[in-house]
PDB file of C-alpha atoms in Angstrom:
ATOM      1  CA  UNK S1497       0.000   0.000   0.000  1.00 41.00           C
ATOM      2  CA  UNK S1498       3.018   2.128   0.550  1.00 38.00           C
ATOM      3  CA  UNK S1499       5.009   1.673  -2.737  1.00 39.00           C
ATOM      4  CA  UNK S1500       1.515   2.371  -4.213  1.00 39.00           C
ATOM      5  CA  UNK S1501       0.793   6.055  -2.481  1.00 35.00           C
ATOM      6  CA  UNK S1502       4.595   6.565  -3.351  1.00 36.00           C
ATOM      7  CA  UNK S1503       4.116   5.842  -6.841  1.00 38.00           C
ATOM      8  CA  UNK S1504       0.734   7.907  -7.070  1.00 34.00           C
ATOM      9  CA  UNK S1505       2.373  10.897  -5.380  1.00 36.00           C
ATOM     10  CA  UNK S1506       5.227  10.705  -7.907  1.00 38.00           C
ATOM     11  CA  UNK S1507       2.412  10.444 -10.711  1.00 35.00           C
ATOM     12  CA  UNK S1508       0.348  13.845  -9.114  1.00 37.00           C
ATOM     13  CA  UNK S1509       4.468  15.413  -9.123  1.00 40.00           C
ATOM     14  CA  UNK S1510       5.080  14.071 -12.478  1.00 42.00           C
ATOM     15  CA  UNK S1511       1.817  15.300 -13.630  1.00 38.00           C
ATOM     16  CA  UNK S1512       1.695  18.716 -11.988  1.00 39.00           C
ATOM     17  CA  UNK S1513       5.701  19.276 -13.600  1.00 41.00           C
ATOM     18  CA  UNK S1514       4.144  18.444 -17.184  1.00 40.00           C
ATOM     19  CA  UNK S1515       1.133  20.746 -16.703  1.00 40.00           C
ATOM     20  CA  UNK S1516       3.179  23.672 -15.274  1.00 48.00           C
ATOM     21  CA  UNK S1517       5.607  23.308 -18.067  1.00 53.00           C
ATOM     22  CA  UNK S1518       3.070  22.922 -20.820  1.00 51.00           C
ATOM     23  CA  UNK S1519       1.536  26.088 -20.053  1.00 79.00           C
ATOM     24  CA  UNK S1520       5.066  27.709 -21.658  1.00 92.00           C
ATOM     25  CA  UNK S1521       4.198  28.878 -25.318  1.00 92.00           C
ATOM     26  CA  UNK S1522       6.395  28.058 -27.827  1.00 92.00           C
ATOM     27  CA  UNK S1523       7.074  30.152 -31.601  1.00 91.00           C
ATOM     28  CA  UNK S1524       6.714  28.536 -34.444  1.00 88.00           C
ATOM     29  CA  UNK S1525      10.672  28.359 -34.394  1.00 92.00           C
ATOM     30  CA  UNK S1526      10.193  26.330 -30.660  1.00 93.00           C
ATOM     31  CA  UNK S1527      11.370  29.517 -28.555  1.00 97.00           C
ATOM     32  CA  UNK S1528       9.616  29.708 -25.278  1.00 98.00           C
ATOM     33  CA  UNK S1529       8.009  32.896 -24.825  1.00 98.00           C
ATOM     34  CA  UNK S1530       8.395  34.100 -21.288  1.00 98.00           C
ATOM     35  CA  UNK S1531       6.112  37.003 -20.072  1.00 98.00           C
ATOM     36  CA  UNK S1532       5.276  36.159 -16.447  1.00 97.00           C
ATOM     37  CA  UNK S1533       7.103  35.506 -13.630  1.00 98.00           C
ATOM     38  CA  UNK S1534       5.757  32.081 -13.864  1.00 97.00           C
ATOM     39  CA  UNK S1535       6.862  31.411 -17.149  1.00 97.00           C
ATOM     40  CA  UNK S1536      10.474  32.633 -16.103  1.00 98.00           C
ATOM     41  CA  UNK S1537      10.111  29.808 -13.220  1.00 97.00           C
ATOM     42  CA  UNK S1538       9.078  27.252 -15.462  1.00 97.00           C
ATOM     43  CA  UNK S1539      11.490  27.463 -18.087  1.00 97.00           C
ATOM     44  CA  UNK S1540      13.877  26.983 -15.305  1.00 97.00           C
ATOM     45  CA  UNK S1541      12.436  24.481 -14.066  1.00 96.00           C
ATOM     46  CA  UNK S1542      12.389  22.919 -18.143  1.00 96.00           C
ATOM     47  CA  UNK S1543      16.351  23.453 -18.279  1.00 97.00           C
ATOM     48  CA  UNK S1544      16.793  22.043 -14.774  1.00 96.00           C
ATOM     49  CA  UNK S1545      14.585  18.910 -14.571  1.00 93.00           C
ATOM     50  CA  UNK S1546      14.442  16.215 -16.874  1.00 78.00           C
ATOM     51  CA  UNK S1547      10.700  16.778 -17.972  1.00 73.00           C
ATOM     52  CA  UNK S1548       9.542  13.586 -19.742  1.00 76.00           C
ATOM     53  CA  UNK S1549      12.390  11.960 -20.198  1.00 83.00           C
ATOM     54  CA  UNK S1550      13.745  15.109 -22.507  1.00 90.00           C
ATOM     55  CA  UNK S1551      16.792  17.142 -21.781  1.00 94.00           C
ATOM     56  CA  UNK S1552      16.027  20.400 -22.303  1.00 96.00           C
ATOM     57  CA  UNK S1553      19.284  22.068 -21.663  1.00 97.00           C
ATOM     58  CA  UNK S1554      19.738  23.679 -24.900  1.00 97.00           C
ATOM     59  CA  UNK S1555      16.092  25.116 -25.228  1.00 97.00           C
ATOM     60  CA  UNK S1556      15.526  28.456 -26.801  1.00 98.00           C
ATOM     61  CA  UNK S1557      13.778  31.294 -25.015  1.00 98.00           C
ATOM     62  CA  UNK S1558      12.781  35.146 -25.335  1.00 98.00           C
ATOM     63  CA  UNK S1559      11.452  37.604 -23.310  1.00 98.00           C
ATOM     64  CA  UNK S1560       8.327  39.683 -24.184  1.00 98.00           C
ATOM     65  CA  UNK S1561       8.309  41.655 -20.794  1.00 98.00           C
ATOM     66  CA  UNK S1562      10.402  42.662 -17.904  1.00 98.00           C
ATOM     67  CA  UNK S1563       9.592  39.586 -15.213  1.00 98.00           C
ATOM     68  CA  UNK S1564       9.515  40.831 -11.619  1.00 98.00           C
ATOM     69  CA  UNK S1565      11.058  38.240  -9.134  1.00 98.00           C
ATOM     70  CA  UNK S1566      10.166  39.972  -6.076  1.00 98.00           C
ATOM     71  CA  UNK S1567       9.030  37.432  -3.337  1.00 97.00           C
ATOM     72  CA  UNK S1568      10.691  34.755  -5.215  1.00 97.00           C
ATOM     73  CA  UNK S1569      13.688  32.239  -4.168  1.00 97.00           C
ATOM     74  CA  UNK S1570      15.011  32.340  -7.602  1.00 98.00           C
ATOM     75  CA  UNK S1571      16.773  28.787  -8.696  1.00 97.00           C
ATOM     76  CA  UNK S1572      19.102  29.928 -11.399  1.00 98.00           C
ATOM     77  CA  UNK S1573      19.049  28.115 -14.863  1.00 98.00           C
ATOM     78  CA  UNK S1574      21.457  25.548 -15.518  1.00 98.00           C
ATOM     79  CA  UNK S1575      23.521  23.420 -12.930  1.00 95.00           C
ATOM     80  CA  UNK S1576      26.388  20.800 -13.243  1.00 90.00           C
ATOM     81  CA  UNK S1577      24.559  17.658 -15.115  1.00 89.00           C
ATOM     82  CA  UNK S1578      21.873  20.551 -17.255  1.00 95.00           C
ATOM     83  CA  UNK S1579      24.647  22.872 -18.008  1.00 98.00           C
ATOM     84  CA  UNK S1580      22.263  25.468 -20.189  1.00 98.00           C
ATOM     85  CA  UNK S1581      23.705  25.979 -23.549  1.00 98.00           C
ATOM     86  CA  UNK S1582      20.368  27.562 -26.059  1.00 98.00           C
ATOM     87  CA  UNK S1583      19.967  30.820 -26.808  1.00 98.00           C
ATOM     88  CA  UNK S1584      18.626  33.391 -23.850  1.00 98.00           C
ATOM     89  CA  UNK S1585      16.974  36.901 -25.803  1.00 98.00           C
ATOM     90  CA  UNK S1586      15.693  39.450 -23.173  1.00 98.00           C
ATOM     91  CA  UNK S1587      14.906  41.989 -25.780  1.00 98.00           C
ATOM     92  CA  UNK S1588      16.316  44.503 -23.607  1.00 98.00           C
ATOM     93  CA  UNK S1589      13.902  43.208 -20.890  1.00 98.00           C
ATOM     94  CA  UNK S1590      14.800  43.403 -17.480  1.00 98.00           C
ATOM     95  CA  UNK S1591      15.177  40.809 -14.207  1.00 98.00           C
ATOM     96  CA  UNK S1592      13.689  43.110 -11.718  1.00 98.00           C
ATOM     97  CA  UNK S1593      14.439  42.588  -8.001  1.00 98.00           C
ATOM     98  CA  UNK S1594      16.518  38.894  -8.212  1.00 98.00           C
ATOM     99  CA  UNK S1595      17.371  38.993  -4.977  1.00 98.00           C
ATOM    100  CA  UNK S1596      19.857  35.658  -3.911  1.00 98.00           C
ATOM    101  CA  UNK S1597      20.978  35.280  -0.733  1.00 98.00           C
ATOM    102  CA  UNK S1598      22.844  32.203  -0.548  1.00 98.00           C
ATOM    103  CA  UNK S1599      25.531  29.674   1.080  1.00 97.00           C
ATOM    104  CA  UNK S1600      25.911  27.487  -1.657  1.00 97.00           C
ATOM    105  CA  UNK S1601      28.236  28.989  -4.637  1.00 96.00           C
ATOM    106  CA  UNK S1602      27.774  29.280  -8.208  1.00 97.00           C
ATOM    107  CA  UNK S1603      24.567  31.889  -8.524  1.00 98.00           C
ATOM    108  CA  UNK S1604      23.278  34.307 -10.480  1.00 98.00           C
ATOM    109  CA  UNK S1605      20.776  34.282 -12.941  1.00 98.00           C
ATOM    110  CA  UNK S1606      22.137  31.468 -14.379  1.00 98.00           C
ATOM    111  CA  UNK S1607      23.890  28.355 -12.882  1.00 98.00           C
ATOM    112  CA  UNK S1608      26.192  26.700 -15.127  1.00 98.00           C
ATOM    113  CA  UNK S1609      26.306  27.623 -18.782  1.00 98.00           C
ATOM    114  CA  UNK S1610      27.700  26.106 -21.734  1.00 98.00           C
ATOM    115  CA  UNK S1611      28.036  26.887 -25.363  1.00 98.00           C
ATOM    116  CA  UNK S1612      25.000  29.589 -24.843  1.00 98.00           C
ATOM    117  CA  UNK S1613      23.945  32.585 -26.443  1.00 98.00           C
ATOM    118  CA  UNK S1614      22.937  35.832 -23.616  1.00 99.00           C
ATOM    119  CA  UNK S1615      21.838  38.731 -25.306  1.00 98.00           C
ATOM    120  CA  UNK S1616      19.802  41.848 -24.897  1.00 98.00           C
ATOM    121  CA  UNK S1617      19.183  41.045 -21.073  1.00 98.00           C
ATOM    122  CA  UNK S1618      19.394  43.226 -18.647  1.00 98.00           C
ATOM    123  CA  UNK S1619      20.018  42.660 -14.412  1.00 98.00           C
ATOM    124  CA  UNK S1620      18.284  45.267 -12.998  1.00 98.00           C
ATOM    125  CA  UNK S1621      19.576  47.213 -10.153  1.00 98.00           C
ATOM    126  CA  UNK S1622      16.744  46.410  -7.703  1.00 98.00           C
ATOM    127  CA  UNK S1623      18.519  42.946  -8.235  1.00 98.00           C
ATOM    128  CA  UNK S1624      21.372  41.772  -6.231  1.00 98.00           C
ATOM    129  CA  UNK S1625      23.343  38.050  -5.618  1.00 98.00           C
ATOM    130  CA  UNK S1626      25.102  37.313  -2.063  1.00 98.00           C
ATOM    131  CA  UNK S1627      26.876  34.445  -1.048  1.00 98.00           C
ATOM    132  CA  UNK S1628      27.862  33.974   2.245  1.00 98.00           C
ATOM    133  CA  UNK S1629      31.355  31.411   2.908  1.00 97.00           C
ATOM    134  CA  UNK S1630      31.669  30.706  -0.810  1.00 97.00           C
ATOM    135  CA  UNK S1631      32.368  32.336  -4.068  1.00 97.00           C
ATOM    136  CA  UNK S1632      31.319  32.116  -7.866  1.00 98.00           C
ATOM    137  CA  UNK S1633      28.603  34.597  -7.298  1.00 98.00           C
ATOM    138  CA  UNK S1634      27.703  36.302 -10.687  1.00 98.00           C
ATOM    139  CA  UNK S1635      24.360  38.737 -12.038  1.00 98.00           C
ATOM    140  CA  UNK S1636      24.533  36.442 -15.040  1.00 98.00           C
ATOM    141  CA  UNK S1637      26.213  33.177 -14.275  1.00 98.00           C
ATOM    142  CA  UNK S1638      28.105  31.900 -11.285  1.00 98.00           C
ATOM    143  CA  UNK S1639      30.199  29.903 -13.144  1.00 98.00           C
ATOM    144  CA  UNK S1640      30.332  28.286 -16.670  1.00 98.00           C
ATOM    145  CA  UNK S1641      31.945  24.965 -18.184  1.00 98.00           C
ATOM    146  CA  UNK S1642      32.103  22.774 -21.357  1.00 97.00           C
ATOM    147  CA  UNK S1643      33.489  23.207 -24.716  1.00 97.00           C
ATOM    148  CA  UNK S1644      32.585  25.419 -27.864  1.00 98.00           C
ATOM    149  CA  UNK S1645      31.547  29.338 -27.390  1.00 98.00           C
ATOM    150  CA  UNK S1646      30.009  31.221 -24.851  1.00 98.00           C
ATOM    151  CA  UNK S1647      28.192  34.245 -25.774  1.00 98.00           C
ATOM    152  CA  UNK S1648      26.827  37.725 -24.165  1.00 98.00           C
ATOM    153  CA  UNK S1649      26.145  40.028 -26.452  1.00 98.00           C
ATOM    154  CA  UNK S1650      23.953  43.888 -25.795  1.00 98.00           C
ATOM    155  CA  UNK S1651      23.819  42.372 -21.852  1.00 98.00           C
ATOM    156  CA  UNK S1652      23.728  45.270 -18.923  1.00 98.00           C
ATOM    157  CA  UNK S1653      24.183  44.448 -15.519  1.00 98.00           C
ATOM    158  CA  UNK S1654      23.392  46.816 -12.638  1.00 98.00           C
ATOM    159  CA  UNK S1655      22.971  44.697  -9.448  1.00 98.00           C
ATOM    160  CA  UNK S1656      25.294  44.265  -6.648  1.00 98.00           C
ATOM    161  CA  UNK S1657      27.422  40.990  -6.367  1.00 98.00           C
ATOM    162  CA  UNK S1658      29.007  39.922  -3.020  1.00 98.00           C
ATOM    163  CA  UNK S1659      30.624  36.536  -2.345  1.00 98.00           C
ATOM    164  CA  UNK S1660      32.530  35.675   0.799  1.00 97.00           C
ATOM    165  CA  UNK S1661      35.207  33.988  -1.246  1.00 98.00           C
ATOM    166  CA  UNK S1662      36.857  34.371  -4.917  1.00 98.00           C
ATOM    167  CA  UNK S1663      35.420  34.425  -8.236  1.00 98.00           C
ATOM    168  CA  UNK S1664      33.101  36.844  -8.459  1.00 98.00           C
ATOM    169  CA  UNK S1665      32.218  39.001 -11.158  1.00 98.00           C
ATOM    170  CA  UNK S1666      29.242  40.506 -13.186  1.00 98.00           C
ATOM    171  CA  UNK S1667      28.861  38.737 -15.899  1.00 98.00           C
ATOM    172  CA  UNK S1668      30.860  34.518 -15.520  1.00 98.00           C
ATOM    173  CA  UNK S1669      32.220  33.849 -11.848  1.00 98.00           C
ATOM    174  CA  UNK S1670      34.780  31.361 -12.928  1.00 98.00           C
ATOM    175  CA  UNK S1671      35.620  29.357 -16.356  1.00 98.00           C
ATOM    176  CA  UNK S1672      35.868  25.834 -15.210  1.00 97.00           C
ATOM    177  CA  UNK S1673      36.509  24.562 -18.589  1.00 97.00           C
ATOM    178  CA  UNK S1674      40.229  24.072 -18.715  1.00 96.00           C
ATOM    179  CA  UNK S1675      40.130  26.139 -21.712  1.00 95.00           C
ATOM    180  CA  UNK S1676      37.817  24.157 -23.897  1.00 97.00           C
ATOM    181  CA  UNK S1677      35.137  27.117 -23.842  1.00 98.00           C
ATOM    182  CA  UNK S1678      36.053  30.165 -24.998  1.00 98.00           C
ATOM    183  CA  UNK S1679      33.939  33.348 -23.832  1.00 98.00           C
ATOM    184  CA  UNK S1680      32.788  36.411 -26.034  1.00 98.00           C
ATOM    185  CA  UNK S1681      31.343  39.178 -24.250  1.00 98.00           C
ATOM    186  CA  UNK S1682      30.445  42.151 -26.241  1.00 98.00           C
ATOM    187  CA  UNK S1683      28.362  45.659 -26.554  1.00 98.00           C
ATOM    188  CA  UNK S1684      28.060  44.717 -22.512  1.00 98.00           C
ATOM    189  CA  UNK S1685      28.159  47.323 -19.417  1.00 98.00           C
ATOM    190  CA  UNK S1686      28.358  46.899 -15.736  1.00 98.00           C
ATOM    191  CA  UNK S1687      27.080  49.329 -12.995  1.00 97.00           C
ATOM    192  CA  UNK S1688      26.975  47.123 -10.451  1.00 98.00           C
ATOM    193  CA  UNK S1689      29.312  46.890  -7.567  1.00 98.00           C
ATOM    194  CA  UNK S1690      31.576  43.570  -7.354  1.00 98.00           C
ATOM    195  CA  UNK S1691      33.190  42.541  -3.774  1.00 98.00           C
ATOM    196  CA  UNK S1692      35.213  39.168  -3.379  1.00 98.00           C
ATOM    197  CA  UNK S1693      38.190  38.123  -1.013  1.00 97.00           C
ATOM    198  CA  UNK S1694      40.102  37.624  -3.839  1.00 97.00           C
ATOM    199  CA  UNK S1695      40.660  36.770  -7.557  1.00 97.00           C
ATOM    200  CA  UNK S1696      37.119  38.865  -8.270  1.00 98.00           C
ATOM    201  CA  UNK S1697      36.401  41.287 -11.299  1.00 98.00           C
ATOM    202  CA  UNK S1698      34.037  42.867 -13.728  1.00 98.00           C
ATOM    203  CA  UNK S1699      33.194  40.302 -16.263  1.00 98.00           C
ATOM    204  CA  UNK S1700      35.054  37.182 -15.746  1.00 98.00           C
ATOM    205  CA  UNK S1701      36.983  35.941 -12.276  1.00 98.00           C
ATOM    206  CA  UNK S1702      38.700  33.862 -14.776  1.00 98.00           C
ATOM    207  CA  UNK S1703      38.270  33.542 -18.272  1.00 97.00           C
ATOM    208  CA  UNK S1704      40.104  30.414 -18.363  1.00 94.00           C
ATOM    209  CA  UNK S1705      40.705  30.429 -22.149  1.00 95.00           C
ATOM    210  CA  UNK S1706      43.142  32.196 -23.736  1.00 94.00           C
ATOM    211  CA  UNK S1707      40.922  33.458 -26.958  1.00 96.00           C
ATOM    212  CA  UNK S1708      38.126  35.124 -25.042  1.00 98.00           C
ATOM    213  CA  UNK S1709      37.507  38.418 -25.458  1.00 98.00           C
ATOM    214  CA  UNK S1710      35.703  41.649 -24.330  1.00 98.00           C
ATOM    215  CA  UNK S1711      34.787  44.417 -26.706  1.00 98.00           C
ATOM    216  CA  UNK S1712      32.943  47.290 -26.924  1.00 97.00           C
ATOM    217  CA  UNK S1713      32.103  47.153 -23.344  1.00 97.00           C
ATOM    218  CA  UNK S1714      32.372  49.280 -20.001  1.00 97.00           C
ATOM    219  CA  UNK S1715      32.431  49.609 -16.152  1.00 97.00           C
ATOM    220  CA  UNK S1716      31.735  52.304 -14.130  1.00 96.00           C
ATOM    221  CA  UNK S1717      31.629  50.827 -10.829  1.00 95.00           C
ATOM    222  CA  UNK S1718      34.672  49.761  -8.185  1.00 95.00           C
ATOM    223  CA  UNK S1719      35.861  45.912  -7.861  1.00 97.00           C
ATOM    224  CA  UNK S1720      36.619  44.895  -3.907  1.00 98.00           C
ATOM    225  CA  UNK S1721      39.162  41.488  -4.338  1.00 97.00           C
ATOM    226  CA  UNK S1722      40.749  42.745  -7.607  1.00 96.00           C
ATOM    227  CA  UNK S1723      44.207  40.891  -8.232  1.00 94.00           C
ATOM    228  CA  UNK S1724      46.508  43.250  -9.472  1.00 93.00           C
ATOM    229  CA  UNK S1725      45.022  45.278 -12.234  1.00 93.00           C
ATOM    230  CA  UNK S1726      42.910  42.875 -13.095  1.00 96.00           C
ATOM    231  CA  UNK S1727      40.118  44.967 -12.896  1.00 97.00           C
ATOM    232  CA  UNK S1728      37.943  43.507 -16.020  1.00 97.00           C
ATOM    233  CA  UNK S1729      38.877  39.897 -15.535  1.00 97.00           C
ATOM    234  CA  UNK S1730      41.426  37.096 -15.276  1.00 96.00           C
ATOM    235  CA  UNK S1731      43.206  34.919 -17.888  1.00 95.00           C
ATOM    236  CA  UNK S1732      43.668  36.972 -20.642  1.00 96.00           C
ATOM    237  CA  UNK S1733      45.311  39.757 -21.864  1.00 90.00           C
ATOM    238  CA  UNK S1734      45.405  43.123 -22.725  1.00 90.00           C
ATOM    239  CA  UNK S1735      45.077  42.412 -26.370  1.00 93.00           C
ATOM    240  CA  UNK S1736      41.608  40.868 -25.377  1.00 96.00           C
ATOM    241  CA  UNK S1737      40.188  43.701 -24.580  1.00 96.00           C
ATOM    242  CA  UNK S1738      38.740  45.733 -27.442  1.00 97.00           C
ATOM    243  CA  UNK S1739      37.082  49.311 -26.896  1.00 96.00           C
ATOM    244  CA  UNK S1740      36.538  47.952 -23.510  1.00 96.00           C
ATOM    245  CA  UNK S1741      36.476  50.859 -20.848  1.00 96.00           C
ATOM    246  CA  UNK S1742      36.757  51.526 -16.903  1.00 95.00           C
ATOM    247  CA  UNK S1743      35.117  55.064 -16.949  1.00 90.00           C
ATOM    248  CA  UNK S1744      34.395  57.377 -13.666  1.00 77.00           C
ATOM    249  CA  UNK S1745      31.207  58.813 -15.216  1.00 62.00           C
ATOM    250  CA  UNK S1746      29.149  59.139 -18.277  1.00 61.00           C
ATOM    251  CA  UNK S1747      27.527  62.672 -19.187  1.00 60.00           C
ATOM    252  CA  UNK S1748      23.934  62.022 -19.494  1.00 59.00           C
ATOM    253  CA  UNK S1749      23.892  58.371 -19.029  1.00 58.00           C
ATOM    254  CA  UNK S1750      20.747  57.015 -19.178  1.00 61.00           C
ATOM    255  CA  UNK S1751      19.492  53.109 -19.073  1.00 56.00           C
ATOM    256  CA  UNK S1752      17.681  53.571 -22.336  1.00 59.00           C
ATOM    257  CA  UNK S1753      20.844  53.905 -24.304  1.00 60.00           C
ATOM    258  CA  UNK S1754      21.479  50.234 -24.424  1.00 51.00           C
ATOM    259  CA  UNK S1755      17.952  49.887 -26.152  1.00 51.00           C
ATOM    260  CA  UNK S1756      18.135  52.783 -28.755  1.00 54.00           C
ATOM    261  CA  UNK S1757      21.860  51.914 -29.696  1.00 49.00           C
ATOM    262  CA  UNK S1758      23.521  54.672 -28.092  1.00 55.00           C
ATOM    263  CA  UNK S1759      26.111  52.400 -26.636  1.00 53.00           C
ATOM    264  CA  UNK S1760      26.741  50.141 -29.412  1.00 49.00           C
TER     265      UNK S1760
END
């Protein structure tokens, strides 16, 4: 009688998973089209969770509207086994008020990513990511790992990042991938203040392969846990850095730029 309540309550889980997913829409090019908070829950919960016996790690999405988190315990998308590697357009949508407070490293809007495409999303500043005794805390993604390209491209990040320990940055904690995954971050800005213990910086703690590259991009806000003058990131060099920019102020700055092409 046991096994059998187990097996129905597994059934009702099973069920309730399917129905909650199935409410995503889809284009008819299979993006998911994410315009609630709910749907922004779901599709993590897609990426995360092996829903009927599909991975669903590389699934496309867009945004159609800024998606509030507020009262939410935000699970980022993409972990260790469902490493997300689609294609993420915000549309120059914001994540309003992510708020992660957390002991366990490797947050930010996303978890783990792989050979993914970021672009036009923006981390509001009502947002922020804290991790208390560990490190790998990110806006975007705490950490990333895999092989092939990893791309953010028209991305803005304005929240606060804070981990106890090292490898914490703005847009990829730490590159994991022994240099197998190269990372391409362009037409990107960070407002956001970044504070680590050590090895911490704007876009990448460490890049971790030789051939990524920043360009076109810009800071305006101080690093705490820089090494050396590593203020944009670690693992590559100067030559990596393309019309990328640590600037004190911007005359008439205003959010909107990234959206009308101002900044690019």
């Amino acid at each position: 009688m046991r096994k059998a309540l187990l097996s129905l309550a597994a059934f009702v889980v099973g069920m309730t998973m399917t129905q909650q997913v199935s409410a995503l829409e889809m284009d008819v090019d299979s993006v998911y089209q994410i315009s609630t908070t709910q749907d922004l829950m779901d599709f993590a919960v897609l990426v995360n969770d092996t829903v009927g016996g599909v991975d669903n790690s590389a699934a496309n999405a867009v945004l159609t509207a800024d998606i509030d988190l507020t009262d939410q315990t935000w699970v980022p998308i993409g972990w260790g086994d469902r490493k997300y590697k689609g294609t993420f357009d915000g549309k120059f949508h914001r994540i309003k008020n992510m708020v992660i407070n957390s002991t366990i490293k490797e947050q930010g809007f996303f978890g783990v990513l792989e050979s993914a495409t970021i672009k036009n999303v923006i981390i509001d500043k009502s947002s922020s990511v804290t991790i208390s005794g560990e490190g790998c805390a990110a806006a975007f993604a705490g950490c990333c790992n895999g092989s092939g390209t990893l791309t953010f491209e028209n991305c803005g990040n304005e929240a606060n990042v804070h981990g106890e320990k090292a490898n914490n940055a703005a847009f990829v904690g730490c590159n994991y991938s022994n240099g197998a995954l190269k990372i391409v971050i362009k037409n990107c800005y960070n407002t956001g203040h970044i504070k680590g213990s050590h090895e911490s910086a704007v876009f990448s703690g460490w890049f971790g392969n030789g051939s990524s590259s920043v360009k076109n991009s810009w800071s305006i806000e101080e690093v705490e846990g820089i090494d050396g003058d590593n203020y944009f990131g670690r693992g590559i060099g100067g030559s990596n850095y393309g019309n990328t920019y640590k600037v004190t102020s911007i005359e008439g700055y205003e959010s909107t730029w990234m959206t009308n092409g101002h900044l690019c």
